[in-house]
PDB file of C-alpha atoms and ligand atoms in Angstrom:
ATOM      1  CA  MET K 780       5.742 -20.849  -7.859  1.00 48.00           C
ATOM      2  CA  LYS K 781       1.958 -20.676  -7.621  1.00 50.00           C
ATOM      3  CA  LYS K 782       1.772 -17.017  -6.683  1.00 65.00           C
ATOM      4  CA  SER K 783       3.661 -15.066  -9.277  1.00 90.00           C
ATOM      5  CA  ASN K 784       3.001 -11.529  -8.011  1.00 98.00           C
ATOM      6  CA  ILE K 785       4.188  -9.481  -5.053  1.00 98.00           C
ATOM      7  CA  VAL K 786       1.701  -7.224  -3.278  1.00 98.00           C
ATOM      8  CA  LEU K 787       2.968  -4.462  -1.003  1.00 98.00           C
ATOM      9  CA  ILE K 788       0.711  -3.280   1.800  1.00 98.00           C
ATOM     10  CA  GLY K 789       1.342  -0.822   4.616  1.00 98.00           C
ATOM     11  CA  PHE K 790       0.547   2.591   5.994  1.00 97.00           C
ATOM     12  CA  MET K 791       0.878   5.820   4.021  1.00 96.00           C
ATOM     13  CA  GLY K 792       4.454   6.969   3.761  1.00 95.00           C
ATOM     14  CA  VAL K 793       6.250   3.639   4.234  1.00 97.00           C
ATOM     15  CA  GLY K 794       7.543   3.687   0.654  1.00 97.00           C
ATOM     16  CA  LYS K 795       5.360   1.117  -1.098  1.00 98.00           C
ATOM     17  CA  THR K 796       5.655   2.832  -4.476  1.00 98.00           C
ATOM     18  CA  SER K 797       9.384   3.549  -4.507  1.00 98.00           C
ATOM     19  CA  ILE K 798      10.284   0.175  -3.000  1.00 98.00           C
ATOM     20  CA  GLY K 799       7.857  -1.616  -5.322  1.00 98.00           C
ATOM     21  CA  LYS K 800       9.418  -0.001  -8.386  1.00 98.00           C
ATOM     22  CA  LYS K 801      12.865  -1.066  -7.209  1.00 98.00           C
ATOM     23  CA  VAL K 802      11.752  -4.683  -6.605  1.00 98.00           C
ATOM     24  CA  ALA K 803      10.161  -4.804 -10.060  1.00 98.00           C
ATOM     25  CA  GLN K 804      13.367  -3.497 -11.597  1.00 98.00           C
ATOM     26  CA  ILE K 805      15.553  -6.051  -9.789  1.00 98.00           C
ATOM     27  CA  LEU K 806      13.286  -8.993 -10.626  1.00 98.00           C
ATOM     28  CA  ASN K 807      12.418  -7.781 -14.101  1.00 98.00           C
ATOM     29  CA  MET K 808       8.726  -7.713 -13.237  1.00 98.00           C
ATOM     30  CA  GLU K 809       5.953  -5.285 -14.144  1.00 98.00           C
ATOM     31  CA  PHE K 810       4.975  -2.620 -11.623  1.00 98.00           C
ATOM     32  CA  ILE K 811       1.541  -1.220 -10.891  1.00 98.00           C
ATOM     33  CA  ASP K 812       0.185   1.091  -8.229  1.00 98.00           C
ATOM     34  CA  THR K 813      -3.503   0.831  -7.335  1.00 98.00           C
ATOM     35  CA  ASP K 814      -3.716   4.560  -6.531  1.00 97.00           C
ATOM     36  CA  LEU K 815      -2.397   5.415  -9.980  1.00 97.00           C
ATOM     37  CA  LEU K 816      -4.910   3.077 -11.618  1.00 98.00           C
ATOM     38  CA  ILE K 817      -7.742   4.780  -9.728  1.00 98.00           C
ATOM     39  CA  GLU K 818      -6.422   8.213 -10.646  1.00 97.00           C
ATOM     40  CA  LYS K 819      -6.054   7.251 -14.306  1.00 97.00           C
ATOM     41  CA  SER K 820      -9.552   5.781 -14.493  1.00 96.00           C
ATOM     42  CA  LEU K 821     -11.023   9.066 -13.246  1.00 96.00           C
ATOM     43  CA  GLY K 822      -8.518  11.506 -14.683  1.00 97.00           C
ATOM     44  CA  MET K 823      -8.090  13.054 -11.224  1.00 96.00           C
ATOM     45  CA  ASN K 824      -5.602  12.769  -8.414  1.00 95.00           C
ATOM     46  CA  ALA K 825      -6.491  11.120  -5.088  1.00 93.00           C
ATOM     47  CA  PRO K 826      -6.900  14.350  -3.065  1.00 92.00           C
ATOM     48  CA  ASP K 827      -9.333  15.699  -5.646  1.00 94.00           C
ATOM     49  CA  ILE K 828     -11.273  12.432  -5.701  1.00 96.00           C
ATOM     50  CA  PHE K 829     -11.572  12.569  -1.902  1.00 94.00           C
ATOM     51  CA  LYS K 830     -12.569  16.219  -1.985  1.00 93.00           C
ATOM     52  CA  LYS K 831     -15.105  15.940  -4.770  1.00 96.00           C
ATOM     53  CA  TYR K 832     -16.636  12.505  -4.147  1.00 97.00           C
ATOM     54  CA  GLY K 833     -15.568  11.448  -0.638  1.00 96.00           C
ATOM     55  CA  GLU K 834     -13.844   8.415   0.811  1.00 95.00           C
ATOM     56  CA  VAL K 835     -16.665   5.908   0.216  1.00 97.00           C
ATOM     57  CA  PHE K 836     -16.535   6.622  -3.503  1.00 98.00           C
ATOM     58  CA  PHE K 837     -12.742   6.275  -3.499  1.00 97.00           C
ATOM     59  CA  ARG K 838     -13.021   2.898  -1.722  1.00 98.00           C
ATOM     60  CA  GLU K 839     -15.502   1.666  -4.322  1.00 98.00           C
ATOM     61  CA  LYS K 840     -13.118   2.594  -7.124  1.00 98.00           C
ATOM     62  CA  GLU K 841     -10.264   1.001  -5.207  1.00 98.00           C
ATOM     63  CA  SER K 842     -12.160  -2.300  -4.912  1.00 98.00           C
ATOM     64  CA  ARG K 843     -13.005  -2.203  -8.590  1.00 98.00           C
ATOM     65  CA  VAL K 844      -9.345  -1.748  -9.421  1.00 98.00           C
ATOM     66  CA  VAL K 845      -8.370  -4.636  -7.133  1.00 98.00           C
ATOM     67  CA  ASN K 846     -10.949  -6.924  -8.747  1.00 98.00           C
ATOM     68  CA  GLY K 847      -9.424  -6.095 -12.095  1.00 97.00           C
ATOM     69  CA  LEU K 848      -6.095  -7.527 -10.923  1.00 97.00           C
ATOM     70  CA  ALA K 849      -7.334 -11.101 -10.577  1.00 96.00           C
ATOM     71  CA  ASN K 850      -5.404 -12.365 -13.603  1.00 95.00           C
ATOM     72  CA  ILE K 851      -2.185 -10.378 -13.504  1.00 97.00           C
ATOM     73  CA  LYS K 852       1.158 -12.178 -13.618  1.00 97.00           C
ATOM     74  CA  ASN K 853       4.778 -11.329 -12.869  1.00 97.00           C
ATOM     75  CA  THR K 854       3.848  -7.992 -11.327  1.00 98.00           C
ATOM     76  CA  VAL K 855       4.720  -6.000  -8.220  1.00 98.00           C
ATOM     77  CA  VAL K 856       1.615  -4.232  -6.925  1.00 98.00           C
ATOM     78  CA  ALA K 857       1.880  -1.205  -4.630  1.00 98.00           C
ATOM     79  CA  THR K 858      -1.419  -0.578  -2.858  1.00 98.00           C
ATOM     80  CA  GLY K 859      -3.003   2.376  -1.071  1.00 97.00           C
ATOM     81  CA  GLY K 860      -2.745   2.279   2.726  1.00 97.00           C
ATOM     82  CA  GLY K 861      -6.481   1.679   3.138  1.00 97.00           C
ATOM     83  CA  ILE K 862      -6.742  -1.328   0.835  1.00 98.00           C
ATOM     84  CA  VAL K 863      -6.956  -3.718   3.801  1.00 98.00           C
ATOM     85  CA  LEU K 864     -10.144  -2.085   5.090  1.00 98.00           C
ATOM     86  CA  ASN K 865     -12.161  -4.243   2.719  1.00 98.00           C
ATOM     87  CA  PRO K 866     -11.648  -7.989   3.334  1.00 97.00           C
ATOM     88  CA  ILE K 867     -12.728  -8.740  -0.238  1.00 98.00           C
ATOM     89  CA  ASN K 868      -9.761  -6.714  -1.514  1.00 98.00           C
ATOM     90  CA  VAL K 869      -7.480  -8.790   0.674  1.00 98.00           C
ATOM     91  CA  LYS K 870      -8.983 -12.033  -0.606  1.00 98.00           C
ATOM     92  CA  VAL K 871      -8.305 -11.063  -4.207  1.00 97.00           C
ATOM     93  CA  LEU K 872      -4.787  -9.852  -3.400  1.00 98.00           C
ATOM     94  CA  SER K 873      -3.839 -12.951  -1.439  1.00 97.00           C
ATOM     95  CA  ASN K 874      -4.983 -15.100  -4.350  1.00 96.00           C
ATOM     96  CA  ILE K 875      -2.713 -13.336  -6.812  1.00 97.00           C
ATOM     97  CA  GLY K 876       0.473 -13.060  -4.831  1.00 96.00           C
ATOM     98  CA  LYS K 877       2.545 -12.918  -1.718  1.00 97.00           C
ATOM     99  CA  ILE K 878       1.505 -10.068   0.532  1.00 98.00           C
ATOM    100  CA  VAL K 879       4.423  -8.140   1.997  1.00 98.00           C
ATOM    101  CA  TRP K 880       3.766  -5.613   4.756  1.00 98.00           C
ATOM    102  CA  LEU K 881       6.119  -2.652   4.938  1.00 98.00           C
ATOM    103  CA  ASN K 882       5.998  -1.514   8.534  1.00 98.00           C
ATOM    104  CA  ALA K 883       7.392   1.538  10.310  1.00 97.00           C
ATOM    105  CA  PRO K 884       6.809   3.232  13.672  1.00 97.00           C
ATOM    106  CA  LEU K 885       4.079   5.849  13.834  1.00 96.00           C
ATOM    107  CA  GLU K 886       6.484   8.670  14.718  1.00 95.00           C
ATOM    108  CA  LEU K 887       8.547   8.083  11.588  1.00 94.00           C
ATOM    109  CA  ILE K 888       5.500   7.830   9.384  1.00 95.00           C
ATOM    110  CA  TYR K 889       3.976  10.957  10.872  1.00 94.00           C
ATOM    111  CA  GLU K 890       7.061  13.012  10.100  1.00 92.00           C
ATOM    112  CA  ARG K 891       6.941  11.818   6.495  1.00 91.00           C
ATOM    113  CA  ILE K 892       3.255  12.363   5.799  1.00 93.00           C
ATOM    114  CA  LYS K 893       2.025  15.238   7.968  1.00 88.00           C
ATOM    115  CA  SER K 894       2.729  17.962   5.423  1.00 88.00           C
ATOM    116  CA  ASP K 895       2.025  15.948   2.277  1.00 90.00           C
ATOM    117  CA  ILE K 896      -0.855  17.621   0.513  1.00 89.00           C
ATOM    118  CA  ASN K 897      -1.301  14.529  -1.643  1.00 87.00           C
ATOM    119  CA  ARG K 898      -2.459  12.474   1.329  1.00 88.00           C
ATOM    120  CA  PRO K 899      -5.966  13.702   2.145  1.00 86.00           C
ATOM    121  CA  LEU K 900      -6.406  11.447   5.183  1.00 88.00           C
ATOM    122  CA  SER K 901      -3.347  12.760   6.975  1.00 89.00           C
ATOM    123  CA  TYR K 902      -2.678  16.245   5.630  1.00 87.00           C
ATOM    124  CA  ASN K 903      -2.604  18.797   8.445  1.00 86.00           C
ATOM    125  CA  LYS K 904      -3.752  16.239  11.029  1.00 89.00           C
ATOM    126  CA  SER K 905      -2.342  15.819  14.538  1.00 92.00           C
ATOM    127  CA  ILE K 906      -0.388  12.733  15.508  1.00 93.00           C
ATOM    128  CA  GLU K 907      -3.344  11.704  17.721  1.00 94.00           C
ATOM    129  CA  ASP K 908      -5.674  11.704  14.718  1.00 92.00           C
ATOM    130  CA  ILE K 909      -3.243   9.605  12.712  1.00 94.00           C
ATOM    131  CA  MET K 910      -2.654   7.279  15.662  1.00 94.00           C
ATOM    132  CA  ASN K 911      -6.251   6.059  15.578  1.00 93.00           C
ATOM    133  CA  ILE K 912      -6.038   5.127  11.917  1.00 94.00           C
ATOM    134  CA  TYR K 913      -2.545   3.689  12.364  1.00 96.00           C
ATOM    135  CA  PHE K 914      -3.434   1.223  15.120  1.00 95.00           C
ATOM    136  CA  LYS K 915      -6.634   0.097  13.465  1.00 95.00           C
ATOM    137  CA  ARG K 916      -4.751  -0.606  10.249  1.00 97.00           C
ATOM    138  CA  HIS K 917      -1.759  -2.126  12.029  1.00 97.00           C
ATOM    139  CA  LYS K 918      -3.871  -5.090  13.182  1.00 97.00           C
ATOM    140  CA  LEU K 919      -5.137  -5.680   9.662  1.00 98.00           C
ATOM    141  CA  TYR K 920      -1.714  -5.496   7.994  1.00 98.00           C
ATOM    142  CA  LYS K 921      -0.403  -7.958  10.558  1.00 98.00           C
ATOM    143  CA  GLU K 922      -3.268 -10.363  10.065  1.00 98.00           C
ATOM    144  CA  TYR K 923      -3.201 -10.314   6.284  1.00 98.00           C
ATOM    145  CA  CYS K 924       0.492 -10.317   5.411  1.00 98.00           C
ATOM    146  CA  ASP K 925       2.638 -13.304   4.442  1.00 98.00           C
ATOM    147  CA  PHE K 926       5.819 -11.453   5.343  1.00 98.00           C
ATOM    148  CA  CYS K 927       6.658  -8.266   7.232  1.00 98.00           C
ATOM    149  CA  ILE K 928       9.625  -5.934   6.928  1.00 98.00           C
ATOM    150  CA  ASP K 929      10.431  -3.051   9.252  1.00 98.00           C
ATOM    151  CA  VAL K 930      11.583  -0.318   6.873  1.00 98.00           C
ATOM    152  CA  SER K 931      12.793   2.172   9.461  1.00 96.00           C
ATOM    153  CA  GLY K 932      16.339   3.356   8.933  1.00 95.00           C
ATOM    154  CA  LYS K 933      16.717   1.267   5.769  1.00 98.00           C
ATOM    155  CA  SER K 934      17.323   2.442   2.228  1.00 98.00           C
ATOM    156  CA  ILE K 935      14.934   1.625  -0.607  1.00 98.00           C
ATOM    157  CA  GLU K 936      17.546  -0.807  -1.988  1.00 98.00           C
ATOM    158  CA  THR K 937      17.975  -2.631   1.329  1.00 98.00           C
ATOM    159  CA  VAL K 938      14.255  -3.206   1.726  1.00 98.00           C
ATOM    160  CA  ALA K 939      13.883  -4.137  -1.943  1.00 98.00           C
ATOM    161  CA  PHE K 940      16.583  -6.812  -1.648  1.00 98.00           C
ATOM    162  CA  GLN K 941      14.919  -8.185   1.498  1.00 98.00           C
ATOM    163  CA  ILE K 942      11.720  -8.601  -0.491  1.00 98.00           C
ATOM    164  CA  VAL K 943      13.619 -10.195  -3.374  1.00 98.00           C
ATOM    165  CA  ASP K 944      15.244 -12.711  -0.991  1.00 98.00           C
ATOM    166  CA  TYR K 945      11.895 -13.560   0.532  1.00 98.00           C
ATOM    167  CA  TYR K 946      10.252 -13.954  -2.875  1.00 97.00           C
ATOM    168  CA  LYS K 947      12.986 -16.181  -4.242  1.00 96.00           C
ATOM    169  CA  ASN K 948      12.777 -18.473  -1.248  1.00 94.00           C
ATOM    170  CA  CYS K 949       9.042 -18.919  -1.025  1.00 89.00           C
TER     171      CYS K 949
HETATM  172  C1  LIG X2074      -4.926   6.116   1.716  1.00 59.83           C
HETATM  173  C2  LIG X2074      -3.638   6.036   1.261  1.00 59.83           C
HETATM  174  C3  LIG X2074      -3.223   6.587  -0.018  1.00 59.83           C
HETATM  175  C4  LIG X2074      -4.405   6.660  -0.984  1.00 59.83           C
HETATM  176  C5  LIG X2074      -5.539   7.395  -0.370  1.00 59.83           C
HETATM  177  C6  LIG X2074      -6.015   6.737   0.921  1.00 59.83           C
HETATM  178  C7  LIG X2074      -5.253   5.522   3.035  1.00 59.83           C
HETATM  179  O1  LIG X2074      -2.191   5.816  -0.577  1.00 59.83           O
HETATM  180  O2  LIG X2074      -4.827   5.366  -1.339  1.00 59.83           O
HETATM  181  O3  LIG X2074      -5.124   8.710  -0.125  1.00 59.83           O
HETATM  182  O4  LIG X2074      -6.446   5.339   3.346  1.00 59.83           O
HETATM  183  O5  LIG X2074      -4.310   5.192   3.787  1.00 59.83           O
HETATM  184  P1  LIG X2074      -0.694   5.718   0.048  1.00 59.83           P
HETATM  185  O6  LIG X2074      -0.713   4.657   1.099  1.00 59.83           O
HETATM  186  O7  LIG X2074       0.133   5.341  -1.114  1.00 59.83           O
HETATM  187  O8  LIG X2074      -0.374   7.066   0.599  1.00 59.83           O
END
């Protein structure tokens, strides 16, 4: 297969990290998370990076991290929900692997993320605020993905095996 990696995209709270780890375990692949790479490179967590330096700075670091992935192999990559905002990120990611979009309805996502202090873009926000970001992103995830899975009502294992099936058959 030409594309040896799997890249998970999708809104905050859809389970990219936990599902990605499970897929990596099943397929005996490496796992990386772009948010963790950003946090490690700065020695700070994402909320603190947002607070101290702002979103533009975070996006620059995010793009740098994505560029550094150009040569990875046999890896499942979980990305931050905003990775698709920069088309150059998407270009790099689509060159290294199959892009799988984990999708869920806004209401479900909102319940999961609204009180999560680790998510600076959604913490303490109303559903209307989140809705704007959600629909803008939704179009991008749809445009850029190779495969989409609706995760609502499914366990981590169920979604992971759907990804594994897709990957094995493509
Ligand atoms: C963001 C999502 C976060 C993280 C940062 C910004 C976003 O990752 O990258 O807080 O813009 O949607 P998760 O999608 O893993 O929550």
